[in-house]
């Protein structure tokens, strides 16, 4: 049985298979020759709110012939303290697969272990694998390939998206640069596990120089709201703006996994100048996640 729990645990070959399938599913949308999830019901268990993840998975399950069932934590006993393993064992007897968006990575892994059904990590505090797969598809569409490219992540370099980019570096043969204040740099143990060409620096100018992609995420992730003032103060100088874009390679992509807070991690002019890339990146969540659904449950 297959699960998608993290980029760390996904092989480079499997990433390539999913990306190739995602490109085909995008090209053939509305003309699919088969519906691999026909007759299946998939739970979307969301302890964290979402726009892109929820919409893309609900549409994706439906387009592959399945029935999505959205469940917030408030809808089920999980929100009242039922152990993950008990929820998982119940759902495993009734459902064909689950998409889980929550806080702890260990919760997704425990659900997969006890449910006995294909499980997809739709975001945890530690990783956001579906986002990075959509990002890679976007980069390959626009730049013709990702091997050898330089992706510079600007801002909170210890967040889930940055972590997944770090694990992607070795698997896809690219260079990842993390430009962040020291307090917001990734954990040394994570870097050691990941391997690959990853550069960590406080020097935003050096990190942006010659980059193929400039990438950012919100400074205040879900669950970090109590730290808002401190985070905004500490990360204030780590913004993607027009001056930074000029340091990157000509034609470099500017990417954001959304939602975007203009004037903080990216300025208004730069966001709007790169809106087509950013919203294509959001659209690609649908196509890649359909490929993931097909890969784990088809």
PDB file of C-alpha atoms in Angstrom:
ATOM      1  CA  UNK A   1       0.000   0.000   0.000  1.00  0.00           C
ATOM      2  CA  UNK A   2       1.207   3.478  -0.900  1.00  0.00           C
ATOM      3  CA  UNK A   3       1.013   6.681   1.135  1.00  0.00           C
ATOM      4  CA  UNK A   4       2.282  10.195   0.474  1.00  0.00           C
ATOM      5  CA  UNK A   5       3.432  11.327   3.897  1.00  0.00           C
ATOM      6  CA  UNK A   6       6.398  13.557   3.086  1.00  0.00           C
ATOM      7  CA  UNK A   7       8.927  14.533   0.449  1.00  0.00           C
ATOM      8  CA  UNK A   8      11.561  13.057   2.768  1.00  0.00           C
ATOM      9  CA  UNK A   9      10.071   9.573   2.378  1.00  0.00           C
ATOM     10  CA  UNK A  10       9.193   9.895  -1.322  1.00  0.00           C
ATOM     11  CA  UNK A  11      11.813   8.617  -3.743  1.00  0.00           C
ATOM     12  CA  UNK A  12      13.066  10.698  -6.633  1.00  0.00           C
ATOM     13  CA  UNK A  13      11.707   8.089  -9.041  1.00  0.00           C
ATOM     14  CA  UNK A  14       8.247   8.286  -7.483  1.00  0.00           C
ATOM     15  CA  UNK A  15       8.359  12.079  -7.622  1.00  0.00           C
ATOM     16  CA  UNK A  16       9.124  11.883 -11.328  1.00  0.00           C
ATOM     17  CA  UNK A  17       6.281   9.402 -11.877  1.00  0.00           C
ATOM     18  CA  UNK A  18       3.793  11.670 -10.101  1.00  0.00           C
ATOM     19  CA  UNK A  19       4.999  14.768 -11.956  1.00  0.00           C
ATOM     20  CA  UNK A  20       4.760  13.035 -15.333  1.00  0.00           C
ATOM     21  CA  UNK A  21       1.257  11.827 -14.564  1.00  0.00           C
ATOM     22  CA  UNK A  22       0.271  15.285 -13.350  1.00  0.00           C
ATOM     23  CA  UNK A  23       1.327  16.830 -16.650  1.00  0.00           C
ATOM     24  CA  UNK A  24      -0.781  14.288 -18.562  1.00  0.00           C
ATOM     25  CA  UNK A  25      -3.805  14.762 -16.302  1.00  0.00           C
ATOM     26  CA  UNK A  26      -3.545  18.518 -16.804  1.00  0.00           C
ATOM     27  CA  UNK A  27      -3.373  18.167 -20.564  1.00  0.00           C
ATOM     28  CA  UNK A  28      -6.257  15.697 -20.684  1.00  0.00           C
ATOM     29  CA  UNK A  29      -8.512  17.301 -18.088  1.00  0.00           C
ATOM     30  CA  UNK A  30     -12.142  16.630 -18.995  1.00  0.00           C
ATOM     31  CA  UNK A  31     -11.122  13.825 -21.336  1.00  0.00           C
ATOM     32  CA  UNK A  32      -9.846  11.185 -18.919  1.00  0.00           C
ATOM     33  CA  UNK A  33      -9.926   7.694 -20.368  1.00  0.00           C
ATOM     34  CA  UNK A  34     -10.438   6.118 -16.946  1.00  0.00           C
ATOM     35  CA  UNK A  35     -11.668   6.975 -13.465  1.00  0.00           C
ATOM     36  CA  UNK A  36      -9.377   5.116 -11.078  1.00  0.00           C
ATOM     37  CA  UNK A  37     -11.335   6.159  -7.972  1.00  0.00           C
ATOM     38  CA  UNK A  38     -14.742   5.074  -9.318  1.00  0.00           C
ATOM     39  CA  UNK A  39     -16.866   3.701  -6.495  1.00  0.00           C
ATOM     40  CA  UNK A  40     -14.481   4.974  -3.822  1.00  0.00           C
ATOM     41  CA  UNK A  41     -15.145   7.404  -0.963  1.00  0.00           C
ATOM     42  CA  UNK A  42     -12.229   9.485   0.306  1.00  0.00           C
ATOM     43  CA  UNK A  43     -12.212  11.458   3.554  1.00  0.00           C
ATOM     44  CA  UNK A  44     -10.688  14.921   3.649  1.00  0.00           C
ATOM     45  CA  UNK A  45      -9.845  15.364   7.335  1.00  0.00           C
ATOM     46  CA  UNK A  46      -8.850  18.972   7.976  1.00  0.00           C
ATOM     47  CA  UNK A  47      -7.759  20.205  11.396  1.00  0.00           C
ATOM     48  CA  UNK A  48      -6.403  23.324   9.664  1.00  0.00           C
ATOM     49  CA  UNK A  49      -8.433  25.595   7.413  1.00  0.00           C
ATOM     50  CA  UNK A  50      -7.685  25.726   3.708  1.00  0.00           C
ATOM     51  CA  UNK A  51      -8.680  27.169   0.352  1.00  0.00           C
ATOM     52  CA  UNK A  52      -6.434  25.646  -2.311  1.00  0.00           C
ATOM     53  CA  UNK A  53      -5.914  22.294  -0.626  1.00  0.00           C
ATOM     54  CA  UNK A  54      -9.577  21.657   0.071  1.00  0.00           C
ATOM     55  CA  UNK A  55     -10.859  22.803  -3.324  1.00  0.00           C
ATOM     56  CA  UNK A  56      -8.184  20.968  -5.303  1.00  0.00           C
ATOM     57  CA  UNK A  57      -8.653  17.671  -3.455  1.00  0.00           C
ATOM     58  CA  UNK A  58     -12.448  17.787  -3.561  1.00  0.00           C
ATOM     59  CA  UNK A  59     -12.390  18.511  -7.298  1.00  0.00           C
ATOM     60  CA  UNK A  60      -9.606  16.001  -7.865  1.00  0.00           C
ATOM     61  CA  UNK A  61     -11.338  13.102  -6.129  1.00  0.00           C
ATOM     62  CA  UNK A  62     -14.545  13.882  -8.042  1.00  0.00           C
ATOM     63  CA  UNK A  63     -12.823  14.105 -11.424  1.00  0.00           C
ATOM     64  CA  UNK A  64     -11.197  10.722 -10.831  1.00  0.00           C
ATOM     65  CA  UNK A  65     -14.616   9.192 -10.201  1.00  0.00           C
ATOM     66  CA  UNK A  66     -14.599   9.134  -6.400  1.00  0.00           C
ATOM     67  CA  UNK A  67     -16.700  10.800  -3.733  1.00  0.00           C
ATOM     68  CA  UNK A  68     -14.965  13.278  -1.398  1.00  0.00           C
ATOM     69  CA  UNK A  69     -16.214  13.557   2.194  1.00  0.00           C
ATOM     70  CA  UNK A  70     -14.991  16.715   3.948  1.00  0.00           C
ATOM     71  CA  UNK A  71     -14.560  16.415   7.715  1.00  0.00           C
ATOM     72  CA  UNK A  72     -13.272  19.227   9.893  1.00  0.00           C
ATOM     73  CA  UNK A  73     -11.994  18.377  13.367  1.00  0.00           C
ATOM     74  CA  UNK A  74     -15.244  19.829  14.741  1.00  0.00           C
ATOM     75  CA  UNK A  75     -17.275  17.377  12.641  1.00  0.00           C
ATOM     76  CA  UNK A  76     -15.798  14.224  14.163  1.00  0.00           C
ATOM     77  CA  UNK A  77     -14.738  12.907  17.556  1.00  0.00           C
ATOM     78  CA  UNK A  78     -11.100  13.670  16.758  1.00  0.00           C
ATOM     79  CA  UNK A  79     -11.926  17.246  17.716  1.00  0.00           C
ATOM     80  CA  UNK A  80     -13.118  16.061  21.128  1.00  0.00           C
ATOM     81  CA  UNK A  81     -10.018  14.098  21.972  1.00  0.00           C
ATOM     82  CA  UNK A  82     -10.501  10.682  20.382  1.00  0.00           C
ATOM     83  CA  UNK A  83      -7.059   9.150  19.748  1.00  0.00           C
ATOM     84  CA  UNK A  84      -5.787   9.302  16.162  1.00  0.00           C
ATOM     85  CA  UNK A  85      -5.389   5.526  16.059  1.00  0.00           C
ATOM     86  CA  UNK A  86      -9.036   4.939  16.997  1.00  0.00           C
ATOM     87  CA  UNK A  87     -10.319   7.388  14.397  1.00  0.00           C
ATOM     88  CA  UNK A  88      -8.030   5.747  11.864  1.00  0.00           C
ATOM     89  CA  UNK A  89      -9.236   2.219  12.629  1.00  0.00           C
ATOM     90  CA  UNK A  90     -12.868   3.256  12.248  1.00  0.00           C
ATOM     91  CA  UNK A  91     -12.297   5.108   8.990  1.00  0.00           C
ATOM     92  CA  UNK A  92     -10.159   2.326   7.600  1.00  0.00           C
ATOM     93  CA  UNK A  93     -13.156  -0.020   7.767  1.00  0.00           C
ATOM     94  CA  UNK A  94     -15.445   2.365   5.887  1.00  0.00           C
ATOM     95  CA  UNK A  95     -13.368   4.449   3.493  1.00  0.00           C
ATOM     96  CA  UNK A  96     -10.996   3.857   0.594  1.00  0.00           C
ATOM     97  CA  UNK A  97      -8.479   6.599   1.368  1.00  0.00           C
ATOM     98  CA  UNK A  98      -7.833   9.727   3.412  1.00  0.00           C
ATOM     99  CA  UNK A  99      -6.342  13.164   2.881  1.00  0.00           C
ATOM    100  CA  UNK A 100      -5.196  14.563   6.230  1.00  0.00           C
ATOM    101  CA  UNK A 101      -4.322  18.222   6.941  1.00  0.00           C
ATOM    102  CA  UNK A 102      -3.235  18.769  10.513  1.00  0.00           C
ATOM    103  CA  UNK A 103      -0.544  20.047  12.845  1.00  0.00           C
ATOM    104  CA  UNK A 104       1.771  17.181  13.834  1.00  0.00           C
ATOM    105  CA  UNK A 105       3.527  15.033  11.252  1.00  0.00           C
ATOM    106  CA  UNK A 106       3.300  12.141  13.707  1.00  0.00           C
ATOM    107  CA  UNK A 107      -0.517  12.301  13.512  1.00  0.00           C
ATOM    108  CA  UNK A 108      -0.535  11.720   9.753  1.00  0.00           C
ATOM    109  CA  UNK A 109       1.955   8.893  10.093  1.00  0.00           C
ATOM    110  CA  UNK A 110      -0.038   7.282  12.909  1.00  0.00           C
ATOM    111  CA  UNK A 111      -3.251   7.552  10.895  1.00  0.00           C
ATOM    112  CA  UNK A 112      -1.617   5.830   7.924  1.00  0.00           C
ATOM    113  CA  UNK A 113      -0.258   3.062  10.149  1.00  0.00           C
ATOM    114  CA  UNK A 114      -3.544   2.249  11.888  1.00  0.00           C
ATOM    115  CA  UNK A 115      -6.091   2.954   9.140  1.00  0.00           C
ATOM    116  CA  UNK A 116      -4.831   0.480   6.567  1.00  0.00           C
ATOM    117  CA  UNK A 117      -5.929   2.794   3.742  1.00  0.00           C
ATOM    118  CA  UNK A 118      -3.883   5.071   1.435  1.00  0.00           C
ATOM    119  CA  UNK A 119      -3.149   8.316   3.266  1.00  0.00           C
ATOM    120  CA  UNK A 120      -2.012  11.659   1.861  1.00  0.00           C
ATOM    121  CA  UNK A 121      -0.384  14.430   3.865  1.00  0.00           C
ATOM    122  CA  UNK A 122      -2.222  17.610   2.857  1.00  0.00           C
ATOM    123  CA  UNK A 123       0.003  19.706   5.171  1.00  0.00           C
ATOM    124  CA  UNK A 124       1.560  19.376   8.599  1.00  0.00           C
ATOM    125  CA  UNK A 125       3.789  21.700  10.579  1.00  0.00           C
ATOM    126  CA  UNK A 126       6.776  19.688   9.357  1.00  0.00           C
ATOM    127  CA  UNK A 127       6.082  19.213   5.629  1.00  0.00           C
ATOM    128  CA  UNK A 128       3.846  20.213   2.727  1.00  0.00           C
ATOM    129  CA  UNK A 129       4.618  17.589   0.064  1.00  0.00           C
ATOM    130  CA  UNK A 130       1.708  18.306  -2.296  1.00  0.00           C
ATOM    131  CA  UNK A 131       2.707  21.963  -2.503  1.00  0.00           C
ATOM    132  CA  UNK A 132       6.273  21.172  -3.538  1.00  0.00           C
ATOM    133  CA  UNK A 133       5.108  18.719  -6.207  1.00  0.00           C
ATOM    134  CA  UNK A 134       2.876  21.442  -7.677  1.00  0.00           C
ATOM    135  CA  UNK A 135       5.763  23.911  -7.487  1.00  0.00           C
ATOM    136  CA  UNK A 136       8.097  21.561  -9.345  1.00  0.00           C
ATOM    137  CA  UNK A 137       5.523  20.975 -12.074  1.00  0.00           C
ATOM    138  CA  UNK A 138       5.190  24.750 -12.481  1.00  0.00           C
ATOM    139  CA  UNK A 139       8.948  25.261 -12.680  1.00  0.00           C
ATOM    140  CA  UNK A 140       9.342  22.506 -15.240  1.00  0.00           C
ATOM    141  CA  UNK A 141       6.527  23.920 -17.362  1.00  0.00           C
ATOM    142  CA  UNK A 142       8.091  27.379 -17.347  1.00  0.00           C
ATOM    143  CA  UNK A 143      11.819  26.647 -17.347  1.00  0.00           C
ATOM    144  CA  UNK A 144      11.939  23.295 -19.126  1.00  0.00           C
ATOM    145  CA  UNK A 145      13.302  21.234 -16.235  1.00  0.00           C
ATOM    146  CA  UNK A 146      14.403  21.577 -12.648  1.00  0.00           C
ATOM    147  CA  UNK A 147      17.695  19.648 -12.508  1.00  0.00           C
ATOM    148  CA  UNK A 148      20.567  22.052 -11.928  1.00  0.00           C
ATOM    149  CA  UNK A 149      18.281  24.983 -11.147  1.00  0.00           C
ATOM    150  CA  UNK A 150      18.633  27.267  -8.123  1.00  0.00           C
ATOM    151  CA  UNK A 151      15.572  27.793  -5.936  1.00  0.00           C
ATOM    152  CA  UNK A 152      15.965  30.536  -3.335  1.00  0.00           C
ATOM    153  CA  UNK A 153      13.497  30.461  -0.458  1.00  0.00           C
ATOM    154  CA  UNK A 154      13.117  33.808   1.322  1.00  0.00           C
ATOM    155  CA  UNK A 155      11.676  34.292   4.803  1.00  0.00           C
ATOM    156  CA  UNK A 156      10.847  31.687   7.442  1.00  0.00           C
ATOM    157  CA  UNK A 157      13.331  29.019   6.452  1.00  0.00           C
ATOM    158  CA  UNK A 158      12.171  26.621   9.155  1.00  0.00           C
ATOM    159  CA  UNK A 159       8.578  26.313   7.927  1.00  0.00           C
ATOM    160  CA  UNK A 160       6.972  23.239   6.379  1.00  0.00           C
ATOM    161  CA  UNK A 161       7.321  24.428   2.771  1.00  0.00           C
ATOM    162  CA  UNK A 162      11.018  25.223   3.215  1.00  0.00           C
ATOM    163  CA  UNK A 163      11.542  21.809   4.826  1.00  0.00           C
ATOM    164  CA  UNK A 164       9.968  20.045   1.860  1.00  0.00           C
ATOM    165  CA  UNK A 165      12.098  22.050  -0.566  1.00  0.00           C
ATOM    166  CA  UNK A 166      15.188  20.996   1.360  1.00  0.00           C
ATOM    167  CA  UNK A 167      14.269  17.316   1.007  1.00  0.00           C
ATOM    168  CA  UNK A 168      13.539  17.831  -2.693  1.00  0.00           C
ATOM    169  CA  UNK A 169      17.045  19.156  -3.417  1.00  0.00           C
ATOM    170  CA  UNK A 170      18.874  15.819  -3.472  1.00  0.00           C
ATOM    171  CA  UNK A 171      15.976  13.896  -5.024  1.00  0.00           C
ATOM    172  CA  UNK A 172      15.681  16.233  -8.025  1.00  0.00           C
ATOM    173  CA  UNK A 173      19.306  17.397  -8.341  1.00  0.00           C
ATOM    174  CA  UNK A 174      18.747  21.090  -7.701  1.00  0.00           C
ATOM    175  CA  UNK A 175      20.274  23.713  -5.444  1.00  0.00           C
ATOM    176  CA  UNK A 176      18.126  25.142  -2.669  1.00  0.00           C
ATOM    177  CA  UNK A 177      19.155  28.338  -0.917  1.00  0.00           C
ATOM    178  CA  UNK A 178      17.439  29.397   2.296  1.00  0.00           C
ATOM    179  CA  UNK A 179      17.709  33.100   3.088  1.00  0.00           C
ATOM    180  CA  UNK A 180      16.505  33.637   6.648  1.00  0.00           C
ATOM    181  CA  UNK A 181      17.519  35.194   9.969  1.00  0.00           C
ATOM    182  CA  UNK A 182      19.411  32.766  12.155  1.00  0.00           C
ATOM    183  CA  UNK A 183      16.404  32.125  14.416  1.00  0.00           C
ATOM    184  CA  UNK A 184      14.352  31.100  11.370  1.00  0.00           C
ATOM    185  CA  UNK A 185      16.836  28.750   9.745  1.00  0.00           C
ATOM    186  CA  UNK A 186      16.183  25.002   9.398  1.00  0.00           C
ATOM    187  CA  UNK A 187      17.273  22.507  11.995  1.00  0.00           C
ATOM    188  CA  UNK A 188      20.771  21.062  11.568  1.00  0.00           C
ATOM    189  CA  UNK A 189      19.516  17.502  12.020  1.00  0.00           C
ATOM    190  CA  UNK A 190      16.999  17.961   9.217  1.00  0.00           C
ATOM    191  CA  UNK A 191      19.712  19.276   6.905  1.00  0.00           C
ATOM    192  CA  UNK A 192      21.900  16.284   7.703  1.00  0.00           C
ATOM    193  CA  UNK A 193      19.078  13.847   6.926  1.00  0.00           C
ATOM    194  CA  UNK A 194      18.221  15.606   3.685  1.00  0.00           C
ATOM    195  CA  UNK A 195      21.668  15.825   2.120  1.00  0.00           C
ATOM    196  CA  UNK A 196      21.753  17.466  -1.284  1.00  0.00           C
ATOM    197  CA  UNK A 197      22.976  20.937  -2.197  1.00  0.00           C
ATOM    198  CA  UNK A 198      21.371  23.242   0.350  1.00  0.00           C
ATOM    199  CA  UNK A 199      22.839  26.608   1.287  1.00  0.00           C
ATOM    200  CA  UNK A 200      21.698  28.404   4.434  1.00  0.00           C
ATOM    201  CA  UNK A 201      22.468  32.090   4.806  1.00  0.00           C
ATOM    202  CA  UNK A 202      21.334  35.338   6.396  1.00  0.00           C
ATOM    203  CA  UNK A 203      22.622  37.180   3.312  1.00  0.00           C
ATOM    204  CA  UNK A 204      19.528  37.777   1.188  1.00  0.00           C
ATOM    205  CA  UNK A 205      21.493  39.464  -1.596  1.00  0.00           C
ATOM    206  CA  UNK A 206      23.888  36.540  -2.002  1.00  0.00           C
ATOM    207  CA  UNK A 207      21.030  34.025  -1.886  1.00  0.00           C
ATOM    208  CA  UNK A 208      19.122  35.798  -4.664  1.00  0.00           C
ATOM    209  CA  UNK A 209      22.103  36.315  -6.976  1.00  0.00           C
ATOM    210  CA  UNK A 210      21.632  34.291 -10.166  1.00  0.00           C
ATOM    211  CA  UNK A 211      18.673  32.311  -8.803  1.00  0.00           C
ATOM    212  CA  UNK A 212      16.262  30.659 -11.233  1.00  0.00           C
ATOM    213  CA  UNK A 213      13.389  30.879  -8.758  1.00  0.00           C
ATOM    214  CA  UNK A 214      12.616  33.238  -5.904  1.00  0.00           C
ATOM    215  CA  UNK A 215      10.109  31.651  -3.536  1.00  0.00           C
ATOM    216  CA  UNK A 216       8.376  32.829  -0.392  1.00  0.00           C
ATOM    217  CA  UNK A 217       5.637  31.906   2.050  1.00  0.00           C
ATOM    218  CA  UNK A 218       3.761  33.728   4.802  1.00  0.00           C
ATOM    219  CA  UNK A 219       5.771  34.891   7.792  1.00  0.00           C
ATOM    220  CA  UNK A 220       3.087  33.795  10.247  1.00  0.00           C
ATOM    221  CA  UNK A 221       1.950  30.231   9.560  1.00  0.00           C
ATOM    222  CA  UNK A 222      -1.217  28.712  11.032  1.00  0.00           C
ATOM    223  CA  UNK A 223      -0.654  28.000  14.691  1.00  0.00           C
ATOM    224  CA  UNK A 224       1.979  30.745  14.998  1.00  0.00           C
ATOM    225  CA  UNK A 225      -0.425  33.665  15.418  1.00  0.00           C
ATOM    226  CA  UNK A 226       0.715  34.375  18.980  1.00  0.00           C
ATOM    227  CA  UNK A 227       4.194  35.097  17.565  1.00  0.00           C
ATOM    228  CA  UNK A 228       2.950  37.516  14.891  1.00  0.00           C
ATOM    229  CA  UNK A 229       4.583  40.699  16.140  1.00  0.00           C
ATOM    230  CA  UNK A 230       7.950  39.063  16.813  1.00  0.00           C
ATOM    231  CA  UNK A 231       7.931  37.284  13.461  1.00  0.00           C
ATOM    232  CA  UNK A 232       7.047  40.380  11.459  1.00  0.00           C
ATOM    233  CA  UNK A 233       9.763  42.338  13.220  1.00  0.00           C
ATOM    234  CA  UNK A 234      12.428  39.656  12.723  1.00  0.00           C
ATOM    235  CA  UNK A 235      11.552  38.861   9.097  1.00  0.00           C
ATOM    236  CA  UNK A 236      10.932  42.442   7.968  1.00  0.00           C
ATOM    237  CA  UNK A 237      14.027  42.597   5.779  1.00  0.00           C
ATOM    238  CA  UNK A 238      13.344  39.271   4.029  1.00  0.00           C
ATOM    239  CA  UNK A 239      10.904  40.362   1.366  1.00  0.00           C
ATOM    240  CA  UNK A 240      10.705  39.537  -2.327  1.00  0.00           C
ATOM    241  CA  UNK A 241      10.453  42.862  -4.124  1.00  0.00           C
ATOM    242  CA  UNK A 242      11.488  44.369  -7.420  1.00  0.00           C
ATOM    243  CA  UNK A 243      15.001  45.155  -6.191  1.00  0.00           C
ATOM    244  CA  UNK A 244      15.552  41.526  -5.196  1.00  0.00           C
ATOM    245  CA  UNK A 245      14.168  40.221  -8.493  1.00  0.00           C
ATOM    246  CA  UNK A 246      16.823  42.237 -10.343  1.00  0.00           C
ATOM    247  CA  UNK A 247      19.513  40.182  -8.583  1.00  0.00           C
ATOM    248  CA  UNK A 248      18.117  36.886  -9.816  1.00  0.00           C
ATOM    249  CA  UNK A 249      18.698  35.385 -13.236  1.00  0.00           C
ATOM    250  CA  UNK A 250      16.898  37.187 -16.091  1.00  0.00           C
ATOM    251  CA  UNK A 251      13.500  35.554 -16.504  1.00  0.00           C
ATOM    252  CA  UNK A 252      13.575  34.089 -13.000  1.00  0.00           C
ATOM    253  CA  UNK A 253      10.260  32.887 -11.626  1.00  0.00           C
ATOM    254  CA  UNK A 254       8.711  34.472  -8.557  1.00  0.00           C
ATOM    255  CA  UNK A 255       6.567  31.972  -6.674  1.00  0.00           C
ATOM    256  CA  UNK A 256       4.326  32.037  -3.610  1.00  0.00           C
ATOM    257  CA  UNK A 257       2.293  29.126  -2.220  1.00  0.00           C
ATOM    258  CA  UNK A 258      -0.459  31.509  -1.009  1.00  0.00           C
ATOM    259  CA  UNK A 259      -2.199  33.104   0.759  1.00  0.00           C
ATOM    260  CA  UNK A 260      -0.042  36.180   0.189  1.00  0.00           C
ATOM    261  CA  UNK A 261       0.218  39.146   2.526  1.00  0.00           C
ATOM    262  CA  UNK A 262       1.277  41.987   0.298  1.00  0.00           C
ATOM    263  CA  UNK A 263       3.693  44.401   1.883  1.00  0.00           C
ATOM    264  CA  UNK A 264       5.132  41.692   4.117  1.00  0.00           C
ATOM    265  CA  UNK A 265       6.803  38.651   2.472  1.00  0.00           C
ATOM    266  CA  UNK A 266       6.213  40.129  -1.010  1.00  0.00           C
ATOM    267  CA  UNK A 267       5.327  43.602  -2.208  1.00  0.00           C
ATOM    268  CA  UNK A 268       2.234  44.420  -4.231  1.00  0.00           C
ATOM    269  CA  UNK A 269       4.011  45.312  -7.480  1.00  0.00           C
ATOM    270  CA  UNK A 270       6.109  42.149  -7.531  1.00  0.00           C
ATOM    271  CA  UNK A 271       3.158  39.939  -6.697  1.00  0.00           C
ATOM    272  CA  UNK A 272       1.005  41.372  -9.479  1.00  0.00           C
ATOM    273  CA  UNK A 273       3.862  41.294 -12.007  1.00  0.00           C
ATOM    274  CA  UNK A 274       4.198  37.562 -11.344  1.00  0.00           C
ATOM    275  CA  UNK A 275       0.540  36.718 -10.751  1.00  0.00           C
ATOM    276  CA  UNK A 276       0.298  34.425 -13.769  1.00  0.00           C
ATOM    277  CA  UNK A 277       3.070  32.193 -12.412  1.00  0.00           C
ATOM    278  CA  UNK A 278       1.692  32.278  -8.873  1.00  0.00           C
ATOM    279  CA  UNK A 279      -1.847  31.334  -9.857  1.00  0.00           C
ATOM    280  CA  UNK A 280      -0.642  28.693 -12.317  1.00  0.00           C
ATOM    281  CA  UNK A 281       1.264  27.267  -9.353  1.00  0.00           C
ATOM    282  CA  UNK A 282      -2.011  27.225  -7.400  1.00  0.00           C
ATOM    283  CA  UNK A 283      -3.858  25.552 -10.287  1.00  0.00           C
ATOM    284  CA  UNK A 284      -1.193  22.877 -10.508  1.00  0.00           C
ATOM    285  CA  UNK A 285      -2.162  21.714  -7.025  1.00  0.00           C
ATOM    286  CA  UNK A 286      -5.218  20.137  -8.688  1.00  0.00           C
ATOM    287  CA  UNK A 287      -3.317  18.306 -11.411  1.00  0.00           C
ATOM    288  CA  UNK A 288      -0.495  17.019  -9.219  1.00  0.00           C
ATOM    289  CA  UNK A 289      -2.866  15.930  -6.459  1.00  0.00           C
ATOM    290  CA  UNK A 290      -4.934  13.989  -8.973  1.00  0.00           C
ATOM    291  CA  UNK A 291      -1.703  12.233  -9.921  1.00  0.00           C
ATOM    292  CA  UNK A 292      -1.013  11.548  -6.237  1.00  0.00           C
ATOM    293  CA  UNK A 293      -4.533  10.165  -5.743  1.00  0.00           C
ATOM    294  CA  UNK A 294      -4.069   7.930  -8.759  1.00  0.00           C
ATOM    295  CA  UNK A 295      -0.630   6.844  -7.517  1.00  0.00           C
ATOM    296  CA  UNK A 296      -1.761   5.858  -4.021  1.00  0.00           C
ATOM    297  CA  UNK A 297      -5.307   4.709  -4.687  1.00  0.00           C
ATOM    298  CA  UNK A 298      -5.820   3.896  -8.326  1.00  0.00           C
TER     299      UNK A 298
END
